[in-house]
Amino acid sequence: LRQKTPVRYDEARSCWDVFRYEDVHYILKNPKLFSSERGSGTLQGSILTMDPPRHTKMRNLVNKAFTPKAVKDLKNKIEEVTLYLLDQVNEKGTMDLVHNLAGPLPVIIIAELLGVPAKDRDLFKTYSDVLVAGAKDNSNEAFQRMAQKRKEGSEFIKEYFKKIILERKVNPEEDLISLLLAAKIDGEKLTEEEVLSFCVLLLVAGNETTTNLITNAVRYMTEDKNIQEQARTNLPLIPKLVEETLRFYPPIQAIGRVTKEQVKVGGKTIQKGEQVICWVASANRDEQKFAEPDRFTLERKLNPHLSFGFGIHFCLGAPLARLEAEVALVTLLSTFAKLEGVKGTELEAIPSPFVFGVKRLPL
Ligand code: HEM
């Protein structure tokens, strides 16, 4: 596709697909030509679907909670939770990585950041999973069932957050919800609705993605003993392992935009108002950008993958996701002498064209 039809229109899905690194990069870098304002259900009204100038103001406001310094302060907490979760694993060390570690870790940390009481975490996880649940198969019924489940999950989470928002309005604490409630843009406070959509965005954008990053990295290490050995004997290589996993198995495979005027991409003319899908998973394997793109290696000096996007919408949670993955991987490698997949298990992919991960990873 990258070579023969790097930019193509798909009649069936009524959208343009873009496969080359250079073109994907160009689109993400140009919010004046390519808008993020697109109908996307749960995420409508969040910064992910906003254009400047509103996007710039909102983003500056929430940025504080995610600066590298703020995230570094969370390191101890992430280590503590990782050790706690691995303590629950049985004596033999057999587990399902998704269930035991990669699933709960990001949820617990985000719940902590937002100020969700510890007693509600299980409930919180169940409903945040529902928000991003995929369809079981490609049938119409499966899609309808998924849409219904998501709607119910979204209503529950919203009601739940509304209660916390009301509580924090009266009794502010040192959490993100209290910070958002106190913040002002151009002298105006955010509405409860805006605070609410930001909370929902963090759940949807941050949980499953980080779960898949951790799982994909461990999965790769079980498939390539050499890489596991290199990482195990040289733990400072772990940040490189995380970046290469992001490039090789991106948790989010594609990013959508809508054209704001007639544009040219890779020699094709696209009219105003068209949907454009930027295939990050393809851009990350573009031979024009990466040497030996289909080889997983810890030796890349630079790794400018696009798995966290690029430009003004670059993932706000990237420092947090990276840190969680690094802590999880270092702890796993230091705790267990060997990470090995259970023989004969067939891995089941998460059924979504935009998400890359597996439902379970028995180890
Ligand atoms: C934006 C990927 C983890 C919060 C994005 C975008 C991508 C992405 C591709 C850009 C979307 C676009 O340009 O339209 C990922 C991946 C993650 C991850 C692969 C894990 C490996 C997180 C975490 C959080 C988070 C942990 C927060 C707790 C956000 C937010 C945005 C965003 C708020 C919107 C930024 C904006 O619109 O300015 N993420 N993300 N993400 N991500 Fe992440």
mmCIF file of C-alpha atoms and ligand atoms in Angstrom:
data_model
loop_
_atom_site.group_PDB
_atom_site.id
_atom_site.type_symbol
_atom_site.label_atom_id
_atom_site.label_comp_id
_atom_site.label_asym_id
_atom_site.label_seq_id
_atom_site.Cartn_x
_atom_site.Cartn_y
_atom_site.Cartn_z
ATOM 1 C CA LEU A 1 0.000 0.000 0.000
ATOM 2 C CA ARG A 2 2.818 2.408 0.929
ATOM 3 C CA GLN A 3 4.457 1.888 -2.433
ATOM 4 C CA LYS A 4 1.507 1.428 -4.760
ATOM 5 C CA THR A 5 -1.262 3.577 -3.249
ATOM 6 C CA PRO A 6 0.345 5.755 -0.555
ATOM 7 C CA VAL A 7 -2.739 8.008 -0.531
ATOM 8 C CA ARG A 8 -6.029 6.399 -1.565
ATOM 9 C CA TYR A 9 -9.766 6.956 -1.296
ATOM 10 C CA ASP A 10 -11.776 4.059 0.133
ATOM 11 C CA GLU A 11 -15.325 4.153 -1.265
ATOM 12 C CA ALA A 12 -16.641 1.610 1.243
ATOM 13 C CA ARG A 13 -15.541 3.651 4.274
ATOM 14 C CA SER A 14 -15.877 7.081 2.589
ATOM 15 C CA CYS A 15 -12.466 8.235 3.739
ATOM 16 C CA TRP A 16 -8.895 8.764 2.591
ATOM 17 C CA ASP A 17 -6.089 6.507 3.846
ATOM 18 C CA VAL A 18 -2.552 7.856 4.126
ATOM 19 C CA PHE A 19 0.327 5.399 4.563
ATOM 20 C CA ARG A 20 3.697 7.163 4.185
ATOM 21 C CA TYR A 21 5.628 8.712 7.056
ATOM 22 C CA GLU A 22 6.215 11.990 5.232
ATOM 23 C CA ASP A 23 2.499 12.466 4.445
ATOM 24 C CA VAL A 24 1.268 11.427 7.906
ATOM 25 C CA HIS A 25 3.784 13.801 9.494
ATOM 26 C CA TYR A 26 2.684 16.640 7.175
ATOM 27 C CA ILE A 27 -0.979 16.188 8.108
ATOM 28 C CA LEU A 28 -0.403 16.032 11.875
ATOM 29 C CA LYS A 29 1.843 19.098 11.702
ATOM 30 C CA ASN A 30 -0.786 21.226 9.922
ATOM 31 C CA PRO A 31 -3.868 21.763 12.102
ATOM 32 C CA LYS A 32 -4.782 24.797 9.957
ATOM 33 C CA LEU A 33 -5.475 22.480 7.021
ATOM 34 C CA PHE A 34 -6.505 19.343 8.927
ATOM 35 C CA SER A 35 -9.037 19.711 11.715
ATOM 36 C CA SER A 36 -9.442 17.507 14.785
ATOM 37 C CA GLU A 37 -13.078 18.507 15.169
ATOM 38 C CA ARG A 38 -14.728 15.256 14.307
ATOM 39 C CA GLY A 39 -17.741 13.399 15.616
ATOM 40 C CA SER A 40 -16.401 10.760 17.937
ATOM 41 C CA GLY A 41 -19.071 9.974 20.516
ATOM 42 C CA THR A 42 -17.591 9.755 23.986
ATOM 43 C CA LEU A 43 -14.743 12.125 23.167
ATOM 44 C CA GLN A 44 -16.803 14.965 21.740
ATOM 45 C CA GLY A 45 -16.109 18.202 23.596
ATOM 46 C CA SER A 46 -12.666 17.039 24.781
ATOM 47 C CA ILE A 47 -9.335 18.619 23.709
ATOM 48 C CA LEU A 48 -8.701 15.668 21.413
ATOM 49 C CA THR A 49 -11.502 16.890 19.142
ATOM 50 C CA MET A 50 -10.794 20.636 19.452
ATOM 51 C CA ASP A 51 -8.911 23.037 17.189
ATOM 52 C CA PRO A 52 -7.016 26.188 18.203
ATOM 53 C CA PRO A 53 -7.530 28.672 19.752
ATOM 54 C CA ARG A 54 -9.714 26.798 22.284
ATOM 55 C CA HIS A 55 -7.453 23.749 22.126
ATOM 56 C CA THR A 56 -4.327 25.792 22.969
ATOM 57 C CA LYS A 57 -5.924 27.333 26.056
ATOM 58 C CA MET A 58 -7.396 24.112 27.390
ATOM 59 C CA ARG A 59 -4.209 22.192 26.765
ATOM 60 C CA ASN A 60 -2.037 24.758 28.557
ATOM 61 C CA LEU A 61 -4.299 24.408 31.503
ATOM 62 C CA VAL A 62 -4.150 20.647 31.874
ATOM 63 C CA ASN A 63 -0.528 20.414 30.801
ATOM 64 C CA LYS A 64 0.621 21.194 34.338
ATOM 65 C CA ALA A 65 -0.597 17.863 35.615
ATOM 66 C CA PHE A 66 1.457 16.001 33.002
ATOM 67 C CA THR A 67 4.804 17.812 32.845
ATOM 68 C CA PRO A 68 7.822 15.474 33.026
ATOM 69 C CA LYS A 69 8.442 16.807 36.564
ATOM 70 C CA ALA A 70 4.866 16.135 37.725
ATOM 71 C CA VAL A 71 5.059 12.652 36.245
ATOM 72 C CA LYS A 72 8.465 11.919 37.811
ATOM 73 C CA ASP A 73 6.862 12.636 41.178
ATOM 74 C CA LEU A 74 4.534 9.702 40.480
ATOM 75 C CA LYS A 75 7.398 7.238 40.070
ATOM 76 C CA ASN A 76 7.315 5.952 43.637
ATOM 77 C CA LYS A 77 3.582 5.394 43.437
ATOM 78 C CA ILE A 78 3.915 3.503 40.149
ATOM 79 C CA GLU A 79 6.647 1.288 41.643
ATOM 80 C CA GLU A 80 4.592 0.638 44.750
ATOM 81 C CA VAL A 81 1.486 -0.338 42.749
ATOM 82 C CA THR A 82 3.522 -2.540 40.372
ATOM 83 C CA LEU A 83 5.087 -4.428 43.277
ATOM 84 C CA TYR A 84 1.711 -4.774 44.968
ATOM 85 C CA LEU A 85 0.141 -6.211 41.803
ATOM 86 C CA LEU A 86 3.012 -8.644 41.233
ATOM 87 C CA ASP A 87 2.756 -9.751 44.862
ATOM 88 C CA GLN A 88 -0.718 -11.102 44.053
ATOM 89 C CA VAL A 89 0.756 -13.459 41.430
ATOM 90 C CA ASN A 90 0.906 -17.081 42.617
ATOM 91 C CA GLU A 91 4.087 -18.798 43.845
ATOM 92 C CA LYS A 92 4.745 -20.470 40.496
ATOM 93 C CA GLY A 93 4.743 -17.117 38.766
ATOM 94 C CA THR A 94 2.089 -18.081 36.209
ATOM 95 C CA MET A 95 -0.206 -15.227 35.306
ATOM 96 C CA ASP A 96 -2.159 -13.418 32.651
ATOM 97 C CA LEU A 97 -0.108 -10.269 32.202
ATOM 98 C CA VAL A 98 -3.133 -8.231 31.081
ATOM 99 C CA HIS A 99 -5.252 -9.221 34.062
ATOM 100 C CA ASN A 100 -2.502 -9.153 36.680
ATOM 101 C CA LEU A 101 -0.465 -6.089 35.761
ATOM 102 C CA ALA A 102 -0.891 -4.307 32.423
ATOM 103 C CA GLY A 103 -4.659 -3.768 32.860
ATOM 104 C CA PRO A 104 -4.895 -2.544 36.466
ATOM 105 C CA LEU A 105 -1.682 -0.455 36.652
ATOM 106 C CA PRO A 106 -2.742 2.475 34.390
ATOM 107 C CA VAL A 107 -6.261 2.530 35.861
ATOM 108 C CA ILE A 108 -5.006 2.719 39.436
ATOM 109 C CA ILE A 109 -2.562 5.505 38.556
ATOM 110 C CA ILE A 110 -5.105 7.575 36.649
ATOM 111 C CA ALA A 111 -7.660 7.061 39.416
ATOM 112 C CA GLU A 112 -5.038 8.337 41.860
ATOM 113 C CA LEU A 113 -4.326 11.403 39.698
ATOM 114 C CA LEU A 114 -7.985 12.239 39.319
ATOM 115 C CA GLY A 115 -8.778 11.635 42.956
ATOM 116 C CA VAL A 116 -11.074 8.599 42.632
ATOM 117 C CA PRO A 117 -11.411 6.880 46.038
ATOM 118 C CA ALA A 118 -9.505 3.587 46.227
ATOM 119 C CA LYS A 119 -12.687 1.673 47.141
ATOM 120 C CA ASP A 120 -14.224 2.490 43.733
ATOM 121 C CA ARG A 121 -11.324 1.298 41.593
ATOM 122 C CA ASP A 122 -12.758 -2.040 40.466
ATOM 123 C CA LEU A 123 -15.992 -0.407 39.440
ATOM 124 C CA PHE A 124 -14.036 2.292 37.749
ATOM 125 C CA LYS A 125 -11.976 -0.231 35.765
ATOM 126 C CA THR A 126 -15.041 -2.182 34.641
ATOM 127 C CA TYR A 127 -16.698 0.913 33.237
ATOM 128 C CA SER A 128 -13.598 2.471 31.724
ATOM 129 C CA ASP A 129 -13.021 -0.824 29.847
ATOM 130 C CA VAL A 130 -16.583 -0.699 28.551
ATOM 131 C CA LEU A 131 -15.925 2.780 27.125
ATOM 132 C CA VAL A 132 -13.336 1.403 24.722
ATOM 133 C CA ALA A 133 -14.844 -2.075 24.198
ATOM 134 C CA GLY A 134 -14.736 -3.291 20.595
ATOM 135 C CA ALA A 135 -17.334 -5.323 18.690
ATOM 136 C CA LYS A 136 -17.058 -9.139 19.005
ATOM 137 C CA ASP A 137 -17.193 -9.553 15.222
ATOM 138 C CA ASN A 138 -18.034 -7.589 12.088
ATOM 139 C CA SER A 139 -21.797 -8.201 12.166
ATOM 140 C CA ASN A 140 -24.310 -5.394 12.525
ATOM 141 C CA GLU A 141 -25.683 -6.893 15.743
ATOM 142 C CA ALA A 142 -22.208 -6.988 17.288
ATOM 143 C CA PHE A 143 -21.693 -3.307 16.428
ATOM 144 C CA GLN A 144 -25.075 -2.387 17.861
ATOM 145 C CA ARG A 145 -24.381 -4.320 21.043
ATOM 146 C CA MET A 146 -21.018 -2.607 21.376
ATOM 147 C CA ALA A 147 -22.570 0.851 20.832
ATOM 148 C CA GLN A 148 -25.212 0.117 23.477
ATOM 149 C CA LYS A 149 -22.588 -1.107 25.978
ATOM 150 C CA ARG A 150 -20.451 1.963 25.382
ATOM 151 C CA LYS A 151 -23.429 4.256 25.839
ATOM 152 C CA GLU A 152 -24.297 2.638 29.170
ATOM 153 C CA GLY A 153 -20.657 2.714 30.317
ATOM 154 C CA SER A 154 -20.320 6.344 29.324
ATOM 155 C CA GLU A 155 -23.499 7.308 31.196
ATOM 156 C CA PHE A 156 -22.361 5.488 34.310
ATOM 157 C CA ILE A 157 -18.896 7.075 34.303
ATOM 158 C CA LYS A 158 -20.350 10.526 33.724
ATOM 159 C CA GLU A 159 -22.783 10.173 36.623
ATOM 160 C CA TYR A 160 -19.940 8.885 38.767
ATOM 161 C CA PHE A 161 -17.660 11.835 37.924
ATOM 162 C CA LYS A 162 -20.493 14.326 38.384
ATOM 163 C CA LYS A 163 -20.739 13.222 42.004
ATOM 164 C CA ILE A 164 -16.993 13.638 42.587
ATOM 165 C CA ILE A 165 -17.009 17.037 40.840
ATOM 166 C CA LEU A 166 -19.776 18.268 43.138
ATOM 167 C CA GLU A 167 -17.875 17.010 46.194
ATOM 168 C CA ARG A 168 -14.617 18.672 45.114
ATOM 169 C CA LYS A 169 -16.387 21.942 44.403
ATOM 170 C CA VAL A 170 -17.270 22.124 48.078
ATOM 171 C CA ASN A 171 -14.130 20.471 49.466
ATOM 172 C CA PRO A 172 -11.185 20.831 47.051
ATOM 173 C CA GLU A 173 -8.331 18.351 47.438
ATOM 174 C CA GLU A 174 -4.913 18.041 45.812
ATOM 175 C CA ASP A 175 -6.121 16.140 42.777
ATOM 176 C CA LEU A 176 -6.596 16.879 39.093
ATOM 177 C CA ILE A 177 -10.360 17.350 39.347
ATOM 178 C CA SER A 178 -9.901 20.048 42.022
ATOM 179 C CA LEU A 179 -7.174 21.690 39.881
ATOM 180 C CA LEU A 180 -9.447 21.758 36.832
ATOM 181 C CA LEU A 181 -12.354 23.171 38.839
ATOM 182 C CA ALA A 182 -10.205 26.016 40.168
ATOM 183 C CA ALA A 183 -8.537 26.849 36.816
ATOM 184 C CA LYS A 184 -9.577 29.768 34.626
ATOM 185 C CA ILE A 185 -9.313 30.430 30.884
ATOM 186 C CA ASP A 186 -9.463 34.156 29.996
ATOM 187 C CA GLY A 187 -10.806 34.818 33.474
ATOM 188 C CA GLU A 188 -13.564 32.227 33.089
ATOM 189 C CA LYS A 189 -13.789 28.975 34.993
ATOM 190 C CA LEU A 190 -14.293 25.720 33.135
ATOM 191 C CA THR A 191 -17.862 24.477 33.153
ATOM 192 C CA GLU A 192 -18.665 21.230 34.969
ATOM 193 C CA GLU A 193 -19.347 19.737 31.544
ATOM 194 C CA GLU A 194 -15.803 20.631 30.395
ATOM 195 C CA VAL A 195 -14.196 19.169 33.510
ATOM 196 C CA LEU A 196 -16.284 16.060 32.996
ATOM 197 C CA SER A 197 -15.258 15.534 29.367
ATOM 198 C CA PHE A 198 -11.616 15.932 30.323
ATOM 199 C CA CYS A 199 -11.938 13.200 32.966
ATOM 200 C CA VAL A 200 -13.571 10.870 30.452
ATOM 201 C CA LEU A 201 -10.861 11.631 27.887
ATOM 202 C CA LEU A 202 -8.119 10.616 30.296
ATOM 203 C CA LEU A 203 -9.775 7.274 30.874
ATOM 204 C CA VAL A 204 -10.407 6.558 27.228
ATOM 205 C CA ALA A 205 -7.076 7.892 25.950
ATOM 206 C CA GLY A 206 -4.829 6.611 28.696
ATOM 207 C CA ASN A 207 -5.892 3.225 29.973
ATOM 208 C CA GLU A 208 -6.191 0.710 27.209
ATOM 209 C CA THR A 209 -3.322 2.326 25.304
ATOM 210 C CA THR A 210 -0.870 1.939 28.185
ATOM 211 C CA THR A 211 -2.141 -1.586 28.913
ATOM 212 C CA ASN A 212 -1.374 -2.493 25.315
ATOM 213 C CA LEU A 213 2.044 -0.851 25.360
ATOM 214 C CA ILE A 214 3.123 -2.922 28.387
ATOM 215 C CA THR A 215 1.553 -6.102 26.988
ATOM 216 C CA ASN A 216 3.029 -5.602 23.506
ATOM 217 C CA ALA A 217 6.519 -5.092 24.967
ATOM 218 C CA VAL A 218 6.327 -8.262 27.076
ATOM 219 C CA ARG A 219 4.785 -10.176 24.195
ATOM 220 C CA TYR A 220 7.693 -9.143 21.987
ATOM 221 C CA MET A 221 10.204 -10.276 24.609
ATOM 222 C CA THR A 222 8.557 -13.710 24.768
ATOM 223 C CA GLU A 223 8.805 -13.969 20.974
ATOM 224 C CA ASP A 224 12.413 -12.828 20.717
ATOM 225 C CA LYS A 225 14.614 -14.348 23.434
ATOM 226 C CA ASN A 226 17.576 -12.320 22.212
ATOM 227 C CA ILE A 227 15.874 -9.022 22.924
ATOM 228 C CA GLN A 228 14.726 -10.301 26.337
ATOM 229 C CA GLU A 229 18.308 -11.252 27.147
ATOM 230 C CA GLN A 230 19.687 -7.889 26.006
ATOM 231 C CA ALA A 231 17.156 -6.001 28.135
ATOM 232 C CA ARG A 232 17.560 -8.293 31.145
ATOM 233 C CA THR A 233 21.320 -7.966 31.233
ATOM 234 C CA ASN A 234 21.267 -4.217 30.592
ATOM 235 C CA LEU A 235 18.232 -2.622 32.270
ATOM 236 C CA PRO A 236 19.180 0.931 31.160
ATOM 237 C CA LEU A 237 18.119 -0.258 27.681
ATOM 238 C CA ILE A 238 14.478 -0.441 28.807
ATOM 239 C CA PRO A 239 13.552 3.075 27.554
ATOM 240 C CA LYS A 240 14.789 1.973 24.106
ATOM 241 C CA LEU A 241 12.733 -1.191 24.359
ATOM 242 C CA VAL A 242 9.656 0.906 25.150
ATOM 243 C CA GLU A 243 10.261 3.223 22.168
ATOM 244 C CA GLU A 244 10.877 0.330 19.793
ATOM 245 C CA THR A 245 7.690 -1.386 20.995
ATOM 246 C CA LEU A 246 5.795 1.839 20.331
ATOM 247 C CA ARG A 247 7.222 1.971 16.811
ATOM 248 C CA PHE A 248 6.842 -1.728 16.024
ATOM 249 C CA TYR A 249 3.506 -2.524 17.694
ATOM 250 C CA PRO A 250 1.767 0.878 18.090
ATOM 251 C CA PRO A 251 -1.163 0.630 20.546
ATOM 252 C CA ILE A 252 -3.033 3.164 18.361
ATOM 253 C CA GLN A 253 -2.722 2.262 14.719
ATOM 254 C CA ALA A 254 -4.217 5.356 13.105
ATOM 255 C CA ILE A 255 -5.205 8.985 13.766
ATOM 256 C CA GLY A 256 -8.129 10.760 12.064
ATOM 257 C CA ARG A 257 -8.476 14.305 10.716
ATOM 258 C CA VAL A 258 -10.933 16.262 8.540
ATOM 259 C CA THR A 259 -9.761 18.585 5.742
ATOM 260 C CA LYS A 260 -10.560 22.270 6.324
ATOM 261 C CA GLU A 261 -10.039 23.244 2.691
ATOM 262 C CA GLN A 262 -8.995 21.623 -0.568
ATOM 263 C CA VAL A 263 -5.507 20.169 -0.021
ATOM 264 C CA LYS A 264 -2.865 18.123 -1.814
ATOM 265 C CA VAL A 265 -1.368 15.094 -0.050
ATOM 266 C CA GLY A 266 1.188 12.850 -1.764
ATOM 267 C CA GLY A 267 0.134 14.214 -5.153
ATOM 268 C CA LYS A 268 -3.624 13.596 -4.618
ATOM 269 C CA THR A 269 -6.168 16.379 -4.346
ATOM 270 C CA ILE A 270 -8.559 16.043 -1.404
ATOM 271 C CA GLN A 271 -11.673 18.246 -1.200
ATOM 272 C CA LYS A 272 -12.714 20.218 1.878
ATOM 273 C CA GLY A 273 -14.624 18.306 4.558
ATOM 274 C CA GLU A 274 -13.184 14.843 3.802
ATOM 275 C CA GLN A 275 -12.114 12.332 6.461
ATOM 276 C CA VAL A 276 -8.424 11.443 6.388
ATOM 277 C CA ILE A 277 -7.009 8.438 8.256
ATOM 278 C CA CYS A 278 -3.273 8.677 9.022
ATOM 279 C CA TRP A 279 -1.907 5.147 9.363
ATOM 280 C CA VAL A 280 0.734 5.549 12.049
ATOM 281 C CA ALA A 281 1.425 1.790 12.062
ATOM 282 C CA SER A 282 2.466 2.044 8.405
ATOM 283 C CA ALA A 283 4.396 5.323 8.801
ATOM 284 C CA ASN A 284 6.422 3.714 11.610
ATOM 285 C CA ARG A 285 7.574 0.994 9.184
ATOM 286 C CA ASP A 286 8.325 3.350 6.292
ATOM 287 C CA GLU A 287 11.645 2.344 4.761
ATOM 288 C CA GLN A 288 12.215 5.960 3.656
ATOM 289 C CA LYS A 289 12.399 6.956 7.324
ATOM 290 C CA PHE A 290 13.668 3.921 9.267
ATOM 291 C CA ALA A 291 16.555 1.630 8.365
ATOM 292 C CA GLU A 292 15.441 -2.026 8.422
ATOM 293 C CA PRO A 293 11.934 -1.018 9.523
ATOM 294 C CA ASP A 294 10.700 -4.591 10.016
ATOM 295 C CA ARG A 295 13.489 -5.432 12.440
ATOM 296 C CA PHE A 296 12.930 -4.901 16.176
ATOM 297 C CA THR A 297 16.187 -3.553 17.542
ATOM 298 C CA LEU A 298 17.456 -1.737 20.619
ATOM 299 C CA GLU A 299 20.204 -0.122 18.596
ATOM 300 C CA ARG A 300 18.324 2.776 16.955
ATOM 301 C CA LYS A 301 20.002 6.089 17.801
ATOM 302 C CA LEU A 302 16.865 8.029 16.888
ATOM 303 C CA ASN A 303 13.370 6.649 16.915
ATOM 304 C CA PRO A 304 10.981 9.358 15.665
ATOM 305 C CA HIS A 305 7.924 7.048 15.578
ATOM 306 C CA LEU A 306 4.501 8.692 15.427
ATOM 307 C CA SER A 307 2.751 6.458 17.948
ATOM 308 C CA PHE A 308 2.004 9.384 20.282
ATOM 309 C CA GLY A 309 0.994 11.574 17.326
ATOM 310 C CA PHE A 310 2.837 14.755 16.419
ATOM 311 C CA GLY A 311 2.369 18.522 16.754
ATOM 312 C CA ILE A 312 -0.226 20.306 18.836
ATOM 313 C CA HIS A 313 -2.162 17.157 19.811
ATOM 314 C CA PHE A 314 0.964 15.173 20.728
ATOM 315 C CA CYS A 315 -0.106 12.795 23.480
ATOM 316 C CA LEU A 316 -0.365 14.645 26.764
ATOM 317 C CA GLY A 317 0.072 11.382 28.666
ATOM 318 C CA ALA A 318 3.242 10.263 26.846
ATOM 319 C CA PRO A 319 5.614 10.876 29.806
ATOM 320 C CA LEU A 320 3.228 8.976 32.082
ATOM 321 C CA ALA A 321 2.732 6.054 29.676
ATOM 322 C CA ARG A 322 6.500 5.786 29.145
ATOM 323 C CA LEU A 323 7.209 5.814 32.862
ATOM 324 C CA GLU A 324 4.535 3.220 33.672
ATOM 325 C CA ALA A 325 5.871 0.938 30.941
ATOM 326 C CA GLU A 326 9.476 1.371 32.062
ATOM 327 C CA VAL A 327 8.681 0.643 35.706
ATOM 328 C CA ALA A 328 6.531 -2.369 34.783
ATOM 329 C CA LEU A 329 9.210 -3.865 32.523
ATOM 330 C CA VAL A 330 12.137 -3.269 34.889
ATOM 331 C CA THR A 331 10.151 -4.785 37.765
ATOM 332 C CA LEU A 332 9.070 -7.825 35.729
ATOM 333 C CA LEU A 333 12.599 -8.532 34.525
ATOM 334 C CA SER A 334 14.043 -8.082 38.008
ATOM 335 C CA THR A 335 11.396 -10.280 39.657
ATOM 336 C CA PHE A 336 11.238 -13.222 37.241
ATOM 337 C CA ALA A 337 14.236 -15.133 35.908
ATOM 338 C CA LYS A 338 12.404 -15.839 32.643
ATOM 339 C CA LEU A 339 9.375 -14.377 30.850
ATOM 340 C CA GLU A 340 7.826 -17.064 28.694
ATOM 341 C CA GLY A 341 4.501 -17.437 26.913
ATOM 342 C CA VAL A 342 2.412 -20.497 27.889
ATOM 343 C CA LYS A 343 2.984 -23.099 25.161
ATOM 344 C CA GLY A 344 0.032 -23.835 22.910
ATOM 345 C CA THR A 345 -1.918 -20.668 23.754
ATOM 346 C CA GLU A 346 -3.249 -18.811 20.773
ATOM 347 C CA LEU A 347 -3.248 -15.094 21.354
ATOM 348 C CA GLU A 348 -6.556 -13.371 20.639
ATOM 349 C CA ALA A 349 -6.286 -9.903 19.115
ATOM 350 C CA ILE A 350 -8.393 -7.020 20.403
ATOM 351 C CA PRO A 351 -11.055 -6.759 17.695
ATOM 352 C CA SER A 352 -10.538 -3.195 16.510
ATOM 353 C CA PRO A 353 -8.788 -1.911 13.386
ATOM 354 C CA PHE A 354 -7.380 1.036 15.359
ATOM 355 C CA VAL A 355 -6.054 -0.770 18.432
ATOM 356 C CA PHE A 356 -3.125 -3.182 18.522
ATOM 357 C CA GLY A 357 -3.032 -5.558 21.440
ATOM 358 C CA VAL A 358 -4.149 -8.942 22.736
ATOM 359 C CA LYS A 359 -6.978 -9.741 25.136
ATOM 360 C CA ARG A 360 -4.828 -11.980 27.341
ATOM 361 C CA LEU A 361 -1.139 -12.792 27.604
ATOM 362 C CA PRO A 362 -0.662 -15.971 29.672
ATOM 363 C CA LEU A 363 2.897 -16.210 30.991
HETATM 364 C C1 HEM B 1 -3.437 12.248 22.527
HETATM 365 C C2 HEM B 1 -1.537 7.825 21.891
HETATM 366 C C3 HEM B 1 -1.332 7.241 26.718
HETATM 367 C C4 HEM B 1 -3.836 11.328 27.276
HETATM 368 C C5 HEM B 1 -2.889 11.123 21.949
HETATM 369 C C6 HEM B 1 -2.625 10.953 20.535
HETATM 370 C C7 HEM B 1 -2.124 9.706 20.363
HETATM 371 C C8 HEM B 1 -2.031 9.086 21.659
HETATM 372 C C9 HEM B 1 -1.741 9.040 19.042
HETATM 373 C C10 HEM B 1 -2.842 12.014 19.445
HETATM 374 C C11 HEM B 1 -4.219 11.943 18.840
HETATM 375 C C12 HEM B 1 -4.423 12.975 17.755
HETATM 376 O O1 HEM B 1 -3.476 13.621 17.282
HETATM 377 O O2 HEM B 1 -5.588 13.129 17.338
HETATM 378 C C13 HEM B 1 -1.304 7.296 23.147
HETATM 379 C C14 HEM B 1 -0.615 6.050 23.399
HETATM 380 C C15 HEM B 1 -0.542 5.890 24.752
HETATM 381 C C16 HEM B 1 -1.200 7.031 25.350
HETATM 382 C C17 HEM B 1 -0.071 5.118 22.315
HETATM 383 C C18 HEM B 1 0.056 4.797 25.581
HETATM 384 C C19 HEM B 1 1.029 4.031 25.162
HETATM 385 C C20 HEM B 1 -1.967 8.307 27.285
HETATM 386 C C21 HEM B 1 -2.129 8.531 28.718
HETATM 387 C C22 HEM B 1 -2.867 9.655 28.855
HETATM 388 C C23 HEM B 1 -3.142 10.174 27.527
HETATM 389 C C24 HEM B 1 -1.559 7.628 29.802
HETATM 390 C C25 HEM B 1 -3.339 10.345 30.096
HETATM 391 C C26 HEM B 1 -3.469 9.821 31.241
HETATM 392 C C27 HEM B 1 -3.935 11.914 26.038
HETATM 393 C C28 HEM B 1 -4.613 13.178 25.814
HETATM 394 C C29 HEM B 1 -4.508 13.442 24.446
HETATM 395 C C30 HEM B 1 -3.765 12.332 23.860
HETATM 396 C C31 HEM B 1 -5.293 14.041 26.865
HETATM 397 C C32 HEM B 1 -5.076 14.640 23.705
HETATM 398 C C33 HEM B 1 -4.030 15.701 23.525
HETATM 399 C C34 HEM B 1 -4.522 16.847 22.675
HETATM 400 O O3 HEM B 1 -5.507 16.725 21.957
HETATM 401 O O4 HEM B 1 -3.878 17.924 22.743
HETATM 402 N N1 HEM B 1 -2.497 9.978 22.617
HETATM 403 N N2 HEM B 1 -1.656 7.847 24.348
HETATM 404 N N3 HEM B 1 -2.590 9.326 26.610
HETATM 405 N N4 HEM B 1 -3.442 11.433 24.846
HETATM 406 FE FE1 HEM B 1 -2.444 9.712 24.620
#
